[in-house]
Amino acid sequence: MTDTPPRILGIDFGTTNSVVAHAADGESHLVPLQAPKGEDPVFRSALCFWEDDGIEVEAGPWAIAEYLDFPGGSRFIQSFKSVAASPVFEHATVFDKRYRFEELGRAFLDRMAARSGGALDGKAARIVVGRPVEYAGHRPDEALARQRYDAMFARLGAEIHYVYEPLGAAFSYASRITEPATVLVADFGGGTSDFSVVRIAAPGADRRCEPLGHAGVGIAGDRFDQRLIDHLVLPLLGAGGKYRSFDKILEIPRGYFADFGDWSRLALMRNRKTLAELEKLRHAALDPDAIGRMIAIIEEEQGYRLYDAVGRVKRDLSAAEEARFRFEGGGLSIEANVARKDFESWIAPDLARIEQAVDRALTAAATEAGAIDRVFLTGGTSLMPAIRRMFEVRFGGDKIATGGELTSIAHGLALIGEQPDIGAWAV
């Protein structure tokens, strides 16, 4: 590994995982990052804070390792990209210190750079950062997200460009084909599902990829995780239960559980105000033990273990018609069989909204479904059978292309960084 920084970097900063590639002479290569069990270009988008002679922080797989060694004395935060465009999110409180989004982001990039063997030292001449077509969250503020991203990524590059993530995947896919094609790129991440229709020319063309239209929706893997939480976990934590208010018996408001299934907000529930409100609710609840279990999960930092159990059963359901959900922590033990058909019924409304986003992308591109030559599926959530089936039914199984689900975007972003007319791709 050279000690000098790469000239061009492509950065796929993802809700679940992040990947960096560097480009030179028309080729891009992934940056290997140190992990506890060896090198890996895929770096978990997570942070772990703990107190020593001050507040210490680790990121990626190192954050997970620190948390697992000392869960009670640490703060574990993941999926924080989901709040990039949220005007409601102002800061995360960690051990009485407040961190703005850009401060969390800089801490993450600093620790990633420290694990890059020098590849991310200093500033690159140009960096190309992927961004979703539509940010996650309620009424996302794109200008706010850009401001936060600028502050976060300035430490890596003097010249920063932002490109739609599926367009990066299109450049990666173009390097694999030799015939012209009109391609629908479908990128399924943790927080968003994004779509681009791209016309790819034959190799040697002055402009290999021409974007025709884009669309996106703030629904993806994390939302599917929330559906599993809703059906398997929340009923044991008091959801649907009752509480006593003076002489009335009322249903516990769903608002108490809204943050619990959202990984970007679950860690932030461990604050004095929230825990005091939950303790008050516990005393009024007809089933106080259920609320006590929720408090224990929050206080004992069981978010990662819960997230991991949900992700594991979701992956298992991609390979089998039935899987076993297992979670134990915070005084709560859950084991339940989950059928794929039931899971797919829970996420059916989400799949319908994803398909509507595909419609919008085709409309924006003024392209009929029959004119699509290839559908390139990328992102970890694209491996779900229900997602693949959606595209097979609509476009035909022979048109589906896959590969590099976790790395294709970073590869393509680095290649875009070499384009002389980069402004044509940036947004």
Coordinates of C-alpha atoms in Angstrom, one line a residue:
M1 CA 0.0 0.0 0.0
T2 CA 1.5 3.4 -1.0
D3 CA 1.9 6.1 1.6
T4 CA 0.6 8.8 -0.8
P5 CA -3.1 9.4 -1.0
P6 CA -4.9 8.2 -4.1
R7 CA -5.6 10.9 -6.6
I8 CA -9.3 10.1 -6.9
L9 CA -11.6 8.5 -4.4
G10 CA -15.1 7.1 -4.8
I11 CA -16.9 6.9 -1.4
D12 CA -20.1 4.9 -0.9
F13 CA -21.2 6.1 2.5
G14 CA -24.0 3.7 3.3
T15 CA -26.6 3.4 6.0
T16 CA -25.3 -0.1 6.9
N17 CA -21.9 -0.4 5.2
S18 CA -19.4 2.0 3.7
V19 CA -16.8 1.3 0.9
V20 CA -14.0 3.3 -0.6
A21 CA -12.4 2.8 -4.0
H22 CA -9.6 4.7 -5.7
A23 CA -9.2 5.2 -9.5
A24 CA -6.3 5.6 -11.9
D25 CA -5.9 5.1 -15.6
G26 CA -9.5 4.0 -16.1
E27 CA -9.5 1.3 -13.4
S28 CA -10.8 1.4 -9.9
H29 CA -9.7 -0.6 -6.9
L30 CA -11.2 -1.1 -3.5
V31 CA -9.4 0.2 -0.5
P32 CA -8.8 -2.7 1.9
L33 CA -9.5 -1.7 5.5
Q34 CA -8.2 -3.4 8.6
A35 CA -10.7 -5.4 10.6
P36 CA -10.3 -7.6 13.7
K37 CA -10.2 -10.8 11.5
G38 CA -8.2 -9.4 8.6
E39 CA -8.7 -6.9 5.8
D40 CA -12.1 -6.1 4.3
P41 CA -13.2 -3.3 2.0
V42 CA -16.7 -3.3 3.5
F43 CA -16.7 -1.2 6.7
R44 CA -19.8 -1.2 8.9
S45 CA -21.3 2.3 9.2
A46 CA -21.2 2.2 13.0
L47 CA -19.6 4.0 16.0
C48 CA -18.9 3.0 19.5
F49 CA -18.1 5.5 22.3
W50 CA -16.7 4.7 25.7
E51 CA -15.1 6.7 28.5
D52 CA -11.4 6.3 29.5
D53 CA -9.4 9.4 30.1
G54 CA -12.0 11.2 28.1
I55 CA -14.4 9.9 25.4
E56 CA -12.9 7.4 23.1
V57 CA -14.4 6.2 19.8
E58 CA -14.1 3.4 17.3
A59 CA -15.9 2.7 14.0
G60 CA -16.8 -0.1 11.7
P61 CA -16.1 -3.7 12.8
W62 CA -13.9 -2.3 15.6
A63 CA -16.9 -0.5 17.0
I64 CA -18.8 -3.8 17.1
A65 CA -15.9 -5.5 18.8
E66 CA -15.6 -2.8 21.5
Y67 CA -19.4 -2.8 22.1
L68 CA -19.5 -6.6 22.5
D69 CA -16.6 -6.5 25.0
F70 CA -18.2 -3.8 27.1
P71 CA -21.9 -3.2 26.2
G72 CA -22.9 -1.7 29.5
G73 CA -20.3 1.0 29.5
S74 CA -20.5 2.0 25.8
R75 CA -22.7 3.9 23.4
F76 CA -23.3 2.1 20.1
I77 CA -24.6 4.1 17.2
Q78 CA -25.4 2.8 13.7
S79 CA -27.4 3.8 10.6
F80 CA -26.8 7.5 11.5
K81 CA -26.8 8.3 7.7
S82 CA -30.6 8.0 8.0
V83 CA -30.8 11.4 9.8
A84 CA -28.5 13.3 7.4
A85 CA -31.5 15.2 5.9
S86 CA -33.5 15.4 9.1
P87 CA -34.0 18.9 10.4
V88 CA -35.4 17.4 13.6
F89 CA -32.1 15.7 14.4
E90 CA -29.8 18.3 16.0
H91 CA -27.4 16.2 18.0
A92 CA -26.8 12.8 19.7
T93 CA -25.9 13.0 23.4
V94 CA -23.0 10.7 24.3
F95 CA -21.8 10.8 27.9
D96 CA -23.1 14.3 28.3
K97 CA -21.3 15.5 25.2
R98 CA -23.4 16.5 22.2
Y99 CA -22.4 15.4 18.7
R100 CA -23.9 17.0 15.5
F101 CA -24.3 14.8 12.5
E102 CA -21.1 16.1 10.8
E103 CA -19.2 15.4 14.0
L104 CA -20.4 11.8 14.0
G105 CA -19.4 11.6 10.4
R106 CA -16.0 13.0 10.9
A107 CA -15.3 10.6 13.7
F108 CA -16.4 7.8 11.5
L109 CA -14.1 8.9 8.6
D110 CA -11.2 9.5 10.9
R111 CA -11.3 6.0 12.3
M112 CA -11.8 4.5 8.8
A113 CA -8.8 6.4 7.6
A114 CA -6.8 5.1 10.6
R115 CA -7.6 1.5 9.4
S116 CA -6.7 2.2 5.7
G117 CA -3.0 1.6 5.9
G118 CA -2.3 5.1 4.8
A119 CA -4.6 5.0 1.7
L120 CA -6.9 7.7 3.2
D121 CA -4.2 9.9 4.7
G122 CA -4.1 13.5 3.6
K123 CA -6.4 14.9 1.0
A124 CA -7.2 13.4 -2.4
A125 CA -7.3 15.7 -5.4
R126 CA -10.9 14.8 -6.0
I127 CA -13.5 12.7 -4.2
V128 CA -16.8 11.5 -5.5
V129 CA -19.4 10.8 -2.8
G130 CA -22.6 8.8 -3.5
R131 CA -25.9 10.2 -2.3
P132 CA -29.4 8.7 -2.5
V133 CA -31.8 10.0 -5.1
E134 CA -34.2 10.6 -2.2
Y135 CA -33.0 10.9 1.4
A136 CA -34.6 8.8 4.1
G137 CA -36.9 10.3 6.7
H138 CA -40.0 12.5 6.9
R139 CA -39.7 15.6 4.7
P140 CA -36.0 15.3 4.1
D141 CA -34.1 18.5 3.6
E142 CA -31.6 18.0 0.8
A143 CA -29.8 21.3 1.4
L144 CA -29.3 20.4 5.0
A145 CA -27.9 17.0 4.0
R146 CA -25.5 18.7 1.5
Q147 CA -24.3 21.1 4.2
R148 CA -23.7 18.2 6.6
Y149 CA -22.0 16.1 4.0
D150 CA -19.7 19.0 3.0
A151 CA -18.6 19.4 6.6
M152 CA -18.1 15.6 7.0
F153 CA -16.1 14.9 3.9
A154 CA -13.9 18.0 3.6
R155 CA -11.2 16.2 5.6
L156 CA -10.7 13.7 2.7
G157 CA -10.7 15.8 -0.4
A158 CA -10.2 19.4 -1.6
E159 CA -12.7 18.9 -4.5
I160 CA -16.0 17.2 -3.5
H161 CA -18.6 16.0 -6.0
Y162 CA -21.9 14.2 -5.2
V163 CA -23.4 11.6 -7.6
Y164 CA -26.5 9.5 -7.3
E165 CA -25.6 6.1 -5.9
P166 CA -27.3 4.0 -8.7
L167 CA -25.4 6.0 -11.3
G168 CA -22.2 4.9 -9.6
A169 CA -23.4 1.3 -9.9
A170 CA -24.2 1.9 -13.6
F171 CA -20.6 2.9 -14.3
S172 CA -19.4 -0.2 -12.5
Y173 CA -21.8 -2.4 -14.5
A174 CA -20.8 -0.7 -17.8
S175 CA -17.2 -2.0 -17.2
R176 CA -18.6 -5.5 -17.4
I177 CA -20.5 -5.3 -20.7
T178 CA -19.4 -4.8 -24.3
E179 CA -22.7 -4.2 -26.1
P180 CA -24.8 -1.0 -25.9
A181 CA -27.8 -1.3 -23.5
T182 CA -30.5 0.6 -21.8
V183 CA -30.1 -0.4 -18.1
L184 CA -32.3 0.1 -15.1
V185 CA -30.1 0.2 -12.0
A186 CA -31.9 -0.7 -8.8
D187 CA -29.8 0.1 -5.7
F188 CA -31.3 -1.3 -2.4
G189 CA -29.5 -0.2 0.7
G190 CA -30.3 0.1 4.4
G191 CA -32.2 3.4 4.3
T192 CA -33.2 4.1 0.7
S193 CA -34.1 2.3 -2.6
D194 CA -32.8 4.3 -5.6
F195 CA -33.3 3.8 -9.3
S196 CA -31.6 5.2 -12.4
V197 CA -32.3 4.5 -16.1
V198 CA -29.0 4.8 -17.9
R199 CA -28.1 4.3 -21.6
I200 CA -24.7 2.6 -21.8
A201 CA -22.8 3.0 -25.1
A202 CA -20.2 0.5 -26.6
P203 CA -16.7 0.7 -25.2
G204 CA -14.7 3.5 -26.6
A205 CA -17.6 5.9 -26.9
D206 CA -16.8 9.5 -25.8
R207 CA -19.5 9.3 -23.2
R208 CA -20.0 5.7 -22.0
C209 CA -23.0 6.3 -19.7
E210 CA -25.9 8.7 -20.3
P211 CA -28.4 9.1 -17.4
L212 CA -32.0 9.3 -18.6
G213 CA -34.0 9.5 -15.3
H214 CA -33.9 8.8 -11.6
A215 CA -36.3 8.2 -8.7
G216 CA -36.0 7.0 -5.1
V217 CA -37.9 6.2 -2.0
G218 CA -36.8 6.2 1.7
I219 CA -37.7 2.6 2.2
A220 CA -35.2 -0.3 2.2
G221 CA -33.6 -2.8 4.5
D222 CA -34.0 -0.9 7.7
R223 CA -37.8 -0.6 7.1
F224 CA -38.0 -4.4 6.5
D225 CA -36.2 -4.8 9.8
Q226 CA -38.7 -2.6 11.5
R227 CA -41.5 -4.8 10.3
L228 CA -39.9 -7.8 12.0
I229 CA -39.5 -5.8 15.2
D230 CA -43.2 -4.7 15.0
H231 CA -44.4 -8.3 14.8
L232 CA -41.9 -10.2 16.8
V233 CA -40.5 -7.9 19.5
L234 CA -42.7 -4.9 20.3
P235 CA -45.7 -6.9 21.5
L236 CA -43.4 -8.2 24.3
L237 CA -42.4 -4.7 25.2
G238 CA -45.9 -3.3 25.7
A239 CA -47.0 -2.4 22.2
G240 CA -50.8 -2.8 22.1
G241 CA -51.0 -2.8 25.9
K242 CA -53.0 -0.6 28.3
Y243 CA -52.2 1.9 31.0
R244 CA -54.2 3.5 33.7
S245 CA -54.8 7.3 33.6
F246 CA -56.7 8.4 36.6
D247 CA -60.0 6.4 36.4
K248 CA -59.6 5.5 32.7
I249 CA -57.9 2.5 31.0
L250 CA -56.2 3.7 27.7
E251 CA -54.1 2.1 25.0
I252 CA -50.4 2.9 25.3
P253 CA -49.7 5.4 22.4
R254 CA -47.6 4.0 19.5
G255 CA -45.3 7.0 19.8
Y256 CA -43.5 5.3 22.7
F257 CA -42.4 2.5 20.3
A258 CA -41.7 4.6 17.1
D259 CA -38.0 5.0 17.8
F260 CA -37.4 1.5 18.9
G261 CA -37.6 -0.1 15.5
D262 CA -35.4 2.7 13.9
W263 CA -31.7 1.8 14.3
S264 CA -30.7 5.5 13.8
R265 CA -32.8 6.5 16.8
L266 CA -32.7 3.5 19.1
A267 CA -29.3 4.3 20.6
L268 CA -30.5 7.9 21.2
M269 CA -33.3 6.7 23.5
R270 CA -30.7 6.2 26.3
N271 CA -31.1 9.6 27.8
R272 CA -32.5 10.9 31.1
K273 CA -35.7 12.4 29.6
T274 CA -36.8 9.3 27.6
L275 CA -35.9 6.8 30.4
A276 CA -37.8 9.0 33.0
E277 CA -40.9 9.0 30.7
L278 CA -40.7 5.2 30.3
E279 CA -40.3 4.7 34.0
K280 CA -43.5 6.8 34.5
L281 CA -45.3 4.7 31.9
R282 CA -44.1 1.5 33.6
H283 CA -45.8 2.5 36.9
A284 CA -49.1 3.2 35.0
A285 CA -49.0 0.2 32.7
L286 CA -51.3 -2.8 33.3
D287 CA -48.3 -5.0 32.3
P288 CA -45.4 -3.1 33.9
D289 CA -43.0 -6.0 33.2
A290 CA -43.3 -5.4 29.5
I291 CA -42.3 -1.8 29.8
G292 CA -39.5 -2.9 32.1
R293 CA -38.2 -5.1 29.4
M294 CA -38.0 -2.2 27.0
I295 CA -36.2 -0.1 29.6
A296 CA -33.7 -2.8 30.2
I297 CA -32.9 -3.2 26.4
I298 CA -32.3 0.6 26.2
E299 CA -30.3 0.9 29.4
E300 CA -28.2 -2.2 28.8
E301 CA -27.4 -1.1 25.2
Q302 CA -28.9 -4.2 23.6
G303 CA -29.6 -2.4 20.3
Y304 CA -26.8 -4.0 18.3
R305 CA -27.7 -7.6 19.5
L306 CA -31.3 -6.9 18.6
Y307 CA -30.3 -5.5 15.2
D308 CA -28.0 -8.5 14.6
A309 CA -30.8 -11.0 15.4
V310 CA -33.2 -9.3 13.1
G311 CA -30.7 -9.0 10.3
R312 CA -29.8 -12.7 10.7
V313 CA -33.3 -13.9 10.4
K314 CA -33.9 -11.7 7.4
R315 CA -30.9 -13.1 5.6
D316 CA -32.0 -16.7 6.5
L317 CA -35.4 -16.0 5.0
S318 CA -33.6 -15.1 1.7
A319 CA -32.3 -18.7 1.6
A320 CA -35.2 -20.7 3.1
E321 CA -39.0 -20.6 3.4
E322 CA -38.8 -20.5 7.2
A323 CA -36.2 -19.3 9.7
R324 CA -35.8 -19.1 13.5
F325 CA -35.6 -15.7 15.2
R326 CA -33.5 -15.8 18.3
F327 CA -32.7 -12.8 20.6
E328 CA -31.6 -12.7 24.2
G329 CA -30.6 -9.7 26.1
G330 CA -31.8 -7.0 28.6
G331 CA -33.9 -9.6 30.4
L332 CA -35.8 -10.5 27.3
S333 CA -35.6 -13.9 25.5
I334 CA -37.4 -14.4 22.2
E335 CA -37.5 -17.4 19.9
A336 CA -40.0 -17.7 17.1
N337 CA -40.4 -19.3 13.8
V338 CA -40.9 -16.9 10.9
A339 CA -42.3 -18.0 7.5
R340 CA -41.1 -16.1 4.4
K341 CA -44.7 -15.8 3.2
D342 CA -45.6 -14.0 6.5
F343 CA -42.6 -11.7 6.3
E344 CA -43.5 -10.8 2.7
S345 CA -47.0 -10.0 3.8
W346 CA -45.7 -7.7 6.5
I347 CA -43.5 -5.8 3.9
A348 CA -46.1 -5.8 1.1
P349 CA -47.0 -2.1 1.5
D350 CA -43.3 -1.2 1.4
L351 CA -42.8 -3.3 -1.7
A352 CA -45.7 -1.4 -3.4
R353 CA -44.1 1.9 -2.7
I354 CA -40.8 0.7 -4.1
E355 CA -42.5 -0.4 -7.3
Q356 CA -44.1 3.0 -7.5
A357 CA -40.6 4.5 -7.4
V358 CA -39.6 2.3 -10.3
D359 CA -42.5 3.6 -12.2
R360 CA -41.4 7.2 -11.5
A361 CA -37.9 6.4 -12.7
L362 CA -39.2 5.0 -16.0
T363 CA -41.5 8.0 -16.4
A364 CA -38.6 10.5 -15.7
A365 CA -36.6 8.6 -18.4
A366 CA -39.4 8.6 -20.9
T367 CA -38.7 4.9 -21.2
E368 CA -41.2 2.0 -21.4
A369 CA -40.4 -1.2 -19.4
G370 CA -40.1 -3.1 -22.7
A371 CA -37.2 -0.9 -23.7
I372 CA -35.1 -1.9 -20.7
D373 CA -32.4 -4.3 -21.9
R374 CA -30.9 -5.1 -18.5
V375 CA -31.8 -4.7 -14.8
F376 CA -28.8 -4.4 -12.6
L377 CA -29.7 -5.2 -9.0
T378 CA -27.2 -4.0 -6.3
G379 CA -27.1 -3.4 -2.6
G380 CA -27.5 -6.0 0.1
T381 CA -31.3 -5.8 0.2
S382 CA -31.4 -6.7 -3.5
L383 CA -30.7 -10.3 -2.4
M384 CA -34.2 -10.7 -0.9
P385 CA -36.3 -13.0 -3.0
A386 CA -39.3 -10.6 -2.9
I387 CA -37.2 -7.9 -4.4
R388 CA -35.8 -10.0 -7.2
R389 CA -39.2 -11.5 -8.0
M390 CA -40.6 -8.0 -8.4
F391 CA -38.2 -7.3 -11.3
E392 CA -38.4 -10.8 -12.8
V393 CA -42.1 -10.5 -13.1
R394 CA -42.0 -7.0 -14.7
F395 CA -38.9 -7.2 -16.9
G396 CA -38.2 -11.0 -17.3
G397 CA -35.7 -13.2 -15.4
D398 CA -33.3 -13.2 -18.4
K399 CA -32.7 -9.5 -18.0
I400 CA -31.6 -9.6 -14.4
A401 CA -27.9 -8.9 -13.6
T402 CA -26.3 -9.0 -10.2
G403 CA -22.8 -8.9 -8.6
G404 CA -20.8 -6.8 -6.3
E405 CA -23.8 -6.0 -4.2
L406 CA -21.8 -4.2 -1.5
T407 CA -19.0 -2.7 -3.7
S408 CA -20.3 -1.8 -7.1
I409 CA -21.2 1.8 -6.2
A410 CA -17.8 2.7 -4.8
H411 CA -16.1 1.2 -7.9
G412 CA -18.3 3.3 -10.2
L413 CA -18.0 6.5 -8.2
A414 CA -14.2 6.3 -8.5
L415 CA -14.5 5.8 -12.3
I416 CA -16.8 8.8 -12.5
G417 CA -14.1 10.8 -10.7
E418 CA -11.9 10.3 -13.7
Q419 CA -14.3 11.8 -16.1
P420 CA -13.2 15.1 -17.6
D421 CA -16.8 16.4 -17.6
I422 CA -17.6 15.3 -14.1
G423 CA -20.1 18.1 -13.7
A424 CA -22.4 16.2 -16.1
W425 CA -22.8 13.5 -13.4
A426 CA -22.7 15.5 -10.2
V427 CA -25.9 16.7 -8.5

